[in-house]
Amino acid sequence: MISFVQVGKTYPDGTVAVAATDLTADSGRITVLVGPSGSGKTTLLRMVNRMIEPTSGEILIDGVDVRSKSAPELRRGIGYVIQNAGLFPHRTVLANVMTVPRLLGWSKDKARERAMELLTTVGLEESHAKRYPFQLSGGQQQRVGVARALAADPPVLLMDEPFSAVDPVVRKDLQTELLRLQSELSKTILFVTHDIDEAIQLGDKVAVLNTGGVLEQFDTPTELLANPKNEFVESFLGLDRGVRRLSFFSSTGVPLRPEPVVARDAPAAEVLARRGAQPWLLVVDDGHKPLGWLTAEQVPADGDLTKVAVGELVSYGHTFGAATDSLRAALDSAILSPSSRAVGVAEDGRVVGVASVEELVPAIRAAQSASVPDTGHGDRGEPGDRVEPGDRNDREDRDDNPDTV
C-alpha cells in the first residue's frame, strides 16, 4: 500500500500545493484523487515516484520510504500512465512497451515476450506491435501506455488523468478495460482525475481535494455520495449525487411486466387485447428483441402489426440488463423512453419485461434503505460528461527521459 504521512508541498514563493496530508491507498485497490484545478492531486501523485519532492512528511510504499531508493531506481519499479499516453514517437509500439524491462536488464527475448503478452491483455492485436504511435488512435495509444506501465509487473500503478484526452465513447471503453484488468491483476492504483463521475466509476476509495491541496473527504464512493462531510464536497459532487448513488445498487429487484410486450407477428386477437389494456405496446421481433414503442391509438384496427413499418415505431431509448445493470441504468432507461417505461433485457438481448418510473420507486426506496449496497465494479451506470484536460497549476512539462517512464 501507499501511505502519505503528513505530506505537504510548499514552493519557494510560498504557494501551498499540498497541505499536510494523511492518506493510505490500500493494496490491490484503486484509490482516486479528485478535485478542481490547483487542488494538488497531480502533485500528490508525482511525489510518490519523486518527480516532485515533498517539503514535509514521508511517503511509504509497503512501509518503505520512497527516499530510501534513488529516483531512477524507484521509478522503474512503479508503473506510470499519463494523458496522451506519453509514448516515445520514434519507437514502435513493441519497443515502447519493452522500455522498462530492458532498463531493468531483461533479455531482449524475455522483454519482447512480455510486451506481446501485454498488448493482447490490453486488447490490441499483434499487428499493432510494429506500428508507431502516430499510426494509432488516441484510445489505442492509451492502451499502449497502460501496457508499458505494466511491463515490469510493478505492484504500484500511478495514473495521471490517463483518459482525459480521448472522446467520451473511448473513455468509457478504457474505464471498463481498466476495471477488467484490475480484476485480474489487483494492482495498487493511484488515479488522478477532474471528473467526479470517473472517480466514482473507478475508485474503491475516493479522496476529494480542495484548492491548496486540502483533503476534504476520503471515503468509499457510496459513503461519499450518501454523506458528504461539508458544503464543498456536496457542491463538487453536484445536484444529481442521489442518482449517481443508484449506480451501486443492482436492478434485480425491479418488477418487470411482460404485458405490454408483443411480437410484431403476434395473432391479431392478442394484439387487440393488449391494446385495450395498455397505453403503449413494446413491439419485438421474432427473436424477442425490441423494435420500438407503439401507442394504443397507432395499432391498426385489425390488430395486424406487420402493417406498421419498423421505421414508424418510436425509439425505446436504451435497454438495461435485468440481471446485470444498476438501478441508475434502469431509471435512465425509463426516463429516456417515450412511454416512461424501462425495457429490461436478458444477457442475449431478449426482452424480459418493462417497468414504469412509478414501478421503479419501491425498488429505489428499498435500495436506499439497505445498509450495505452492492459496491462491486460491475455496471455503475453511465460515466459523466468528458472533462477537458487542465490542472496546469500542478503539472510540469515532461520529456522522453526513460527514467520517467
PDB file of N, CA, C and O in Angstrom, residues 55 72 182 187 214 300 402:
ATOM      1  N   THR A  55       7.979  18.775   0.700  1.00  0.00           N
ATOM      2  CA  THR A  55       8.730  19.635   1.614  1.00  0.00           C
ATOM      3  C   THR A  55       8.520  19.218   3.067  1.00  0.00           C
ATOM      4  O   THR A  55       9.205  19.715   3.960  1.00  0.00           O
ATOM      5  N   PRO A  72      15.654   7.218 -10.098  1.00  0.00           N
ATOM      6  CA  PRO A  72      15.515   6.350 -11.273  1.00  0.00           C
ATOM      7  C   PRO A  72      15.157   4.911 -10.899  1.00  0.00           C
ATOM      8  O   PRO A  72      14.318   4.287 -11.541  1.00  0.00           O
ATOM      9  N   GLN A 182      -7.916  -4.680 -13.658  1.00  0.00           N
ATOM     10  CA  GLN A 182      -7.721  -4.656 -12.215  1.00  0.00           C
ATOM     11  C   GLN A 182      -8.300  -5.906 -11.560  1.00  0.00           C
ATOM     12  O   GLN A 182      -7.741  -6.426 -10.584  1.00  0.00           O
ATOM     13  N   LYS A 187      -3.635  -4.588  -8.894  1.00  0.00           N
ATOM     14  CA  LYS A 187      -2.546  -3.646  -8.627  1.00  0.00           C
ATOM     15  C   LYS A 187      -3.004  -2.596  -7.606  1.00  0.00           C
ATOM     16  O   LYS A 187      -4.194  -2.378  -7.403  1.00  0.00           O
ATOM     17  N   VAL A 214      -5.999  20.682   0.119  1.00  0.00           N
ATOM     18  CA  VAL A 214      -6.641  20.316   1.384  1.00  0.00           C
ATOM     19  C   VAL A 214      -7.526  19.096   1.158  1.00  0.00           C
ATOM     20  O   VAL A 214      -8.412  19.111   0.289  1.00  0.00           O
ATOM     21  N   PRO A 300     -53.163  -0.849 -35.670  1.00  0.00           N
ATOM     22  CA  PRO A 300     -54.189  -0.998 -36.711  1.00  0.00           C
ATOM     23  C   PRO A 300     -55.478  -1.591 -36.146  1.00  0.00           C
ATOM     24  O   PRO A 300     -55.450  -2.405 -35.216  1.00  0.00           O
ATOM     25  N   PRO A 402      14.000   8.086 -20.309  1.00  0.00           N
ATOM     26  CA  PRO A 402      13.489   6.774 -19.920  1.00  0.00           C
ATOM     27  C   PRO A 402      13.291   6.632 -18.423  1.00  0.00           C
ATOM     28  O   PRO A 402      12.467   5.837 -17.984  1.00  0.00           O
TER      29      PRO A 402
END
